[in-house]
């Protein structure tokens, strides 16, 4: 079932929720939206001033429990009158002290006025249904909240400002023009005048459909890395410096480092930013044969992480000869996702070679000292290049970056556009050609929410937190 933004059956209840995360903070916010938002505020809010409350202006006062006439908290309240609000409905926000008890008490008073608790993402869903934003902008909201790097943030901001919508709109305008020509040809099949200029239409399809669609799909492949990040596992024998490398990359003492083999027995995971890519870096237990029971569990977990990792940093001790265990490591790792890192170069002052490079089998190699930090910039550069295939940082802020759902719809639109091109070449009847035009339009409509089914909408908005 396709949902309509203008459906009269849409839920018109007044909704309310806590819009700030739990935990200590200076301010907590209760958000209310719907026709009952202003009456709900009037029922529990006593402004200090007697002047009329104006839209989009903060008003100081107290929340009072109507049943007991007891004060609950000193607050600032703001009314945002429809349609000039986030949801295009009357919206009220109450700014109170960020205490769990205070927030829950105020929310309970609001719900007693007849509002109901909002579902996850329901405020943004109403913004979409009421036409304030399209579906790609709605998805950008949750991506903005989840962004882990500056580049991920810029991707979300670009989409929130309508960058993807504008590109989709231009393609749809081209498709609408083609459909209009085809409809004339269908309505007047016996006209002697050539209605469809096949050569010109093919050129338009190539320039204004295929080229931009392919470009957006390619940007989705790149942007997925910036949006979702990668997992990098540090593997190696005990005491080669895995935990020291983790600490050096994070620039903090996150893992315990000792000279005792087998200090790390469990998985340690942290995030870092490598040239805009969110990297989940994973320190693992040193892999060796003669390990005790607890250490063996850590080694098993390390092997499991190795299978799931996007990239493996195989750490070797550069101050000693290559032992047989390291040769086994090298042979067992997929060369497409392995980077050999030679550590402890600070212990080889004359920079003499202690490792047999022929054993690396043409895998990329970086030399570092986790202790001094030497070679770490080169390591980050190598990680970036291996993951992206690029030598320099990509600037996602200058491009729109579709997510996985949008990419699938773009692929469908591209496939329909190619069928459209083929149908023209085969001189098929206009009504059959028009089917492919409509198919492409429907696929693009899914991206902006014009032809999206209700179950897909539910899946999108359930990713949101309550209050957004």
Short mmCIF file of N, CA and C in Angstrom, two decimals, residues 292-376:
data_model
loop_
_atom_site.label_atom_id
_atom_site.label_comp_id
_atom_site.label_asym_id
_atom_site.label_seq_id
_atom_site.Cartn_x
_atom_site.Cartn_y
_atom_site.Cartn_z
N UNK A 292 46.96 -20.31 27.74
CA UNK A 292 46.13 -20.88 28.79
C UNK A 292 44.66 -20.73 28.44
N UNK A 293 43.78 -21.30 29.27
CA UNK A 293 42.36 -21.44 28.93
C UNK A 293 41.69 -20.10 28.60
N UNK A 294 41.88 -19.10 29.47
CA UNK A 294 41.22 -17.81 29.24
C UNK A 294 41.77 -17.14 27.99
N UNK A 295 43.08 -17.24 27.81
CA UNK A 295 43.72 -16.64 26.65
C UNK A 295 43.23 -17.29 25.36
N UNK A 296 42.95 -18.60 25.40
CA UNK A 296 42.46 -19.30 24.21
C UNK A 296 41.10 -18.75 23.77
N UNK A 297 40.28 -18.35 24.75
CA UNK A 297 38.98 -17.75 24.40
C UNK A 297 39.21 -16.44 23.65
N UNK A 298 40.17 -15.63 24.12
CA UNK A 298 40.48 -14.39 23.44
C UNK A 298 41.02 -14.62 22.04
N UNK A 299 41.82 -15.67 21.86
CA UNK A 299 42.35 -16.00 20.54
C UNK A 299 41.23 -16.43 19.60
N UNK A 300 40.28 -17.21 20.12
CA UNK A 300 39.14 -17.62 19.29
C UNK A 300 38.34 -16.41 18.84
N UNK A 301 38.12 -15.44 19.74
CA UNK A 301 37.41 -14.22 19.38
C UNK A 301 38.19 -13.43 18.33
N UNK A 302 39.52 -13.43 18.46
CA UNK A 302 40.35 -12.72 17.49
C UNK A 302 40.17 -13.31 16.10
N UNK A 303 40.13 -14.63 16.02
CA UNK A 303 39.93 -15.29 14.73
C UNK A 303 38.56 -14.96 14.15
N UNK A 304 37.56 -14.88 15.00
CA UNK A 304 36.22 -14.52 14.54
C UNK A 304 36.20 -13.10 13.99
N UNK A 305 36.84 -12.17 14.69
CA UNK A 305 36.91 -10.78 14.22
C UNK A 305 37.68 -10.69 12.90
N UNK A 306 38.67 -11.55 12.75
CA UNK A 306 39.46 -11.56 11.51
C UNK A 306 38.58 -11.85 10.31
N UNK A 307 37.62 -12.76 10.46
CA UNK A 307 36.75 -13.14 9.36
C UNK A 307 35.81 -12.01 8.95
N UNK A 308 35.38 -11.22 9.94
CA UNK A 308 34.38 -10.16 9.68
C UNK A 308 35.00 -8.82 9.32
N UNK A 309 36.31 -8.67 9.49
CA UNK A 309 36.95 -7.36 9.33
C UNK A 309 36.99 -6.91 7.88
N UNK A 310 36.91 -5.60 7.69
CA UNK A 310 37.11 -5.02 6.36
C UNK A 310 38.60 -4.95 6.02
N UNK A 311 39.42 -4.81 7.05
CA UNK A 311 40.86 -4.70 6.85
C UNK A 311 41.58 -5.31 8.06
N UNK A 312 42.68 -6.01 7.79
CA UNK A 312 43.48 -6.62 8.85
C UNK A 312 44.86 -5.97 8.85
N UNK A 313 45.26 -5.50 10.03
CA UNK A 313 46.62 -5.02 10.22
C UNK A 313 47.41 -6.16 10.85
N UNK A 314 48.27 -6.81 10.08
CA UNK A 314 49.10 -7.89 10.60
C UNK A 314 50.38 -7.27 11.15
N UNK A 315 50.49 -7.26 12.46
CA UNK A 315 51.60 -6.57 13.12
C UNK A 315 52.75 -7.55 13.36
N UNK A 316 53.94 -7.16 12.90
CA UNK A 316 55.14 -7.97 13.04
C UNK A 316 56.18 -7.21 13.84
N UNK A 317 57.04 -7.96 14.52
CA UNK A 317 58.12 -7.37 15.31
C UNK A 317 59.32 -7.13 14.39
N UNK A 318 59.58 -5.88 14.08
CA UNK A 318 60.64 -5.54 13.14
C UNK A 318 62.04 -5.62 13.72
N UNK A 319 62.14 -5.91 15.03
CA UNK A 319 63.47 -5.98 15.64
C UNK A 319 64.01 -7.41 15.67
N UNK A 320 63.25 -8.36 15.15
CA UNK A 320 63.68 -9.76 15.16
C UNK A 320 63.41 -10.41 13.81
N UNK A 321 63.99 -11.56 13.61
CA UNK A 321 63.74 -12.32 12.39
C UNK A 321 62.30 -12.82 12.36
N UNK A 322 61.81 -13.06 11.17
CA UNK A 322 60.43 -13.50 10.99
C UNK A 322 60.27 -14.95 11.46
N UNK A 323 59.45 -15.23 12.50
CA UNK A 323 59.27 -16.60 12.97
C UNK A 323 58.27 -17.35 12.09
N UNK A 324 58.24 -18.70 12.20
CA UNK A 324 57.30 -19.50 11.39
C UNK A 324 55.84 -19.12 11.60
N UNK A 325 55.47 -18.69 12.84
CA UNK A 325 54.08 -18.33 13.11
C UNK A 325 53.62 -17.17 12.23
N UNK A 326 54.51 -16.20 12.03
CA UNK A 326 54.15 -15.05 11.19
C UNK A 326 53.98 -15.45 9.73
N UNK A 327 54.78 -16.41 9.30
CA UNK A 327 54.62 -16.91 7.93
C UNK A 327 53.25 -17.56 7.75
N UNK A 328 52.81 -18.27 8.80
CA UNK A 328 51.48 -18.88 8.75
C UNK A 328 50.39 -17.81 8.71
N UNK A 329 50.59 -16.73 9.50
CA UNK A 329 49.64 -15.61 9.47
C UNK A 329 49.50 -15.05 8.06
N UNK A 330 50.64 -14.77 7.46
CA UNK A 330 50.64 -14.14 6.14
C UNK A 330 49.93 -15.02 5.13
N UNK A 331 50.17 -16.32 5.19
CA UNK A 331 49.56 -17.25 4.24
C UNK A 331 48.06 -17.38 4.44
N UNK A 332 47.58 -17.18 5.69
CA UNK A 332 46.17 -17.42 5.99
C UNK A 332 45.26 -16.22 5.75
N UNK A 333 45.84 -15.04 5.53
CA UNK A 333 45.04 -13.82 5.42
C UNK A 333 44.78 -13.48 3.97
N UNK A 334 43.54 -13.08 3.69
CA UNK A 334 43.14 -12.66 2.36
C UNK A 334 43.99 -11.46 1.93
N UNK A 335 44.76 -11.58 0.85
CA UNK A 335 45.64 -10.47 0.44
C UNK A 335 44.89 -9.21 0.06
N UNK A 336 43.59 -9.33 -0.27
CA UNK A 336 42.81 -8.16 -0.66
C UNK A 336 42.47 -7.26 0.52
N UNK A 337 42.57 -7.81 1.74
CA UNK A 337 42.21 -6.98 2.90
C UNK A 337 43.27 -7.07 4.01
N UNK A 338 44.52 -7.19 3.60
CA UNK A 338 45.60 -7.30 4.58
C UNK A 338 46.65 -6.21 4.36
N UNK A 339 47.11 -5.64 5.46
CA UNK A 339 48.20 -4.66 5.44
C UNK A 339 49.23 -5.12 6.47
N UNK A 340 50.44 -5.36 6.02
CA UNK A 340 51.50 -5.79 6.93
C UNK A 340 52.14 -4.56 7.56
N UNK A 341 52.19 -4.57 8.89
CA UNK A 341 52.73 -3.43 9.63
C UNK A 341 53.94 -3.93 10.43
N UNK A 342 55.11 -3.41 10.10
CA UNK A 342 56.34 -3.78 10.80
C UNK A 342 56.57 -2.78 11.93
N UNK A 343 56.48 -3.25 13.15
CA UNK A 343 56.58 -2.40 14.34
C UNK A 343 57.99 -2.46 14.93
N UNK A 344 58.26 -1.57 15.86
CA UNK A 344 59.50 -1.50 16.64
C UNK A 344 60.72 -1.12 15.79
N UNK A 345 60.49 -0.26 14.80
CA UNK A 345 61.63 0.18 13.99
C UNK A 345 62.58 1.06 14.81
N UNK A 346 62.09 1.55 15.96
CA UNK A 346 62.95 2.35 16.83
C UNK A 346 64.05 1.50 17.47
N UNK A 347 63.86 0.18 17.45
CA UNK A 347 64.87 -0.73 18.02
C UNK A 347 65.90 -1.16 16.99
N UNK A 348 65.77 -0.63 15.77
CA UNK A 348 66.73 -0.95 14.71
C UNK A 348 67.31 0.38 14.23
N UNK A 349 68.23 0.98 15.01
CA UNK A 349 68.72 2.33 14.72
C UNK A 349 69.35 2.48 13.35
N UNK A 350 70.02 1.44 12.88
CA UNK A 350 70.69 1.57 11.59
C UNK A 350 69.78 1.23 10.43
N UNK A 351 68.46 1.00 10.75
CA UNK A 351 67.45 0.71 9.73
C UNK A 351 67.80 -0.53 8.89
N UNK A 352 68.56 -1.43 9.47
CA UNK A 352 68.88 -2.67 8.76
C UNK A 352 67.64 -3.54 8.65
N UNK A 353 67.57 -4.34 7.62
CA UNK A 353 66.41 -5.18 7.39
C UNK A 353 66.53 -6.45 8.23
N UNK A 354 65.54 -6.69 9.09
CA UNK A 354 65.55 -7.90 9.90
C UNK A 354 64.51 -8.90 9.43
N UNK A 355 63.62 -8.46 8.53
CA UNK A 355 62.56 -9.34 8.05
C UNK A 355 62.75 -9.64 6.56
N UNK A 356 62.35 -10.82 6.18
CA UNK A 356 62.47 -11.27 4.80
C UNK A 356 61.26 -10.79 4.00
N UNK A 357 61.44 -9.76 3.19
CA UNK A 357 60.32 -9.16 2.46
C UNK A 357 59.77 -10.10 1.38
N UNK A 358 60.54 -11.08 0.97
CA UNK A 358 60.03 -12.03 -0.01
C UNK A 358 58.86 -12.83 0.54
N UNK A 359 58.80 -12.92 1.88
CA UNK A 359 57.72 -13.68 2.51
C UNK A 359 56.39 -12.93 2.49
N UNK A 360 56.42 -11.63 2.19
CA UNK A 360 55.20 -10.82 2.25
C UNK A 360 54.31 -11.02 1.03
N UNK A 361 54.85 -11.64 -0.01
CA UNK A 361 54.06 -12.00 -1.20
C UNK A 361 53.34 -10.79 -1.80
N UNK A 362 54.09 -9.69 -1.95
CA UNK A 362 53.60 -8.47 -2.61
C UNK A 362 52.47 -7.77 -1.86
N UNK A 363 52.26 -8.10 -0.61
CA UNK A 363 51.27 -7.37 0.19
C UNK A 363 51.84 -6.01 0.58
N UNK A 364 50.98 -4.97 0.73
CA UNK A 364 51.49 -3.65 1.13
C UNK A 364 52.10 -3.70 2.52
N UNK A 365 53.19 -2.96 2.70
CA UNK A 365 53.94 -2.97 3.95
C UNK A 365 54.15 -1.54 4.43
N UNK A 366 53.97 -1.32 5.75
CA UNK A 366 54.24 -0.03 6.37
C UNK A 366 55.10 -0.28 7.60
N UNK A 367 56.13 0.55 7.78
CA UNK A 367 57.01 0.43 8.93
C UNK A 367 56.68 1.52 9.94
N UNK A 368 56.55 1.14 11.21
CA UNK A 368 56.17 2.10 12.25
C UNK A 368 56.91 1.82 13.55
N UNK A 369 56.78 2.77 14.44
CA UNK A 369 57.12 2.55 15.84
C UNK A 369 55.92 3.00 16.66
N UNK A 370 55.21 2.05 17.23
CA UNK A 370 54.06 2.40 18.06
C UNK A 370 54.49 3.17 19.29
N UNK A 371 55.75 2.99 19.69
CA UNK A 371 56.27 3.67 20.88
C UNK A 371 56.55 5.13 20.62
N UNK A 372 57.18 5.46 19.49
CA UNK A 372 57.56 6.85 19.20
C UNK A 372 56.56 7.56 18.29
N UNK A 373 55.72 6.80 17.62
CA UNK A 373 54.76 7.40 16.68
C UNK A 373 55.29 7.50 15.27
N UNK A 374 56.53 7.09 15.05
CA UNK A 374 57.09 7.15 13.70
C UNK A 374 56.30 6.25 12.75
N UNK A 375 56.00 6.77 11.59
CA UNK A 375 55.31 5.99 10.56
C UNK A 375 53.79 5.93 10.69
N UNK A 376 53.23 6.48 11.77
CA UNK A 376 51.77 6.41 11.94
C UNK A 376 51.01 7.19 10.86
#
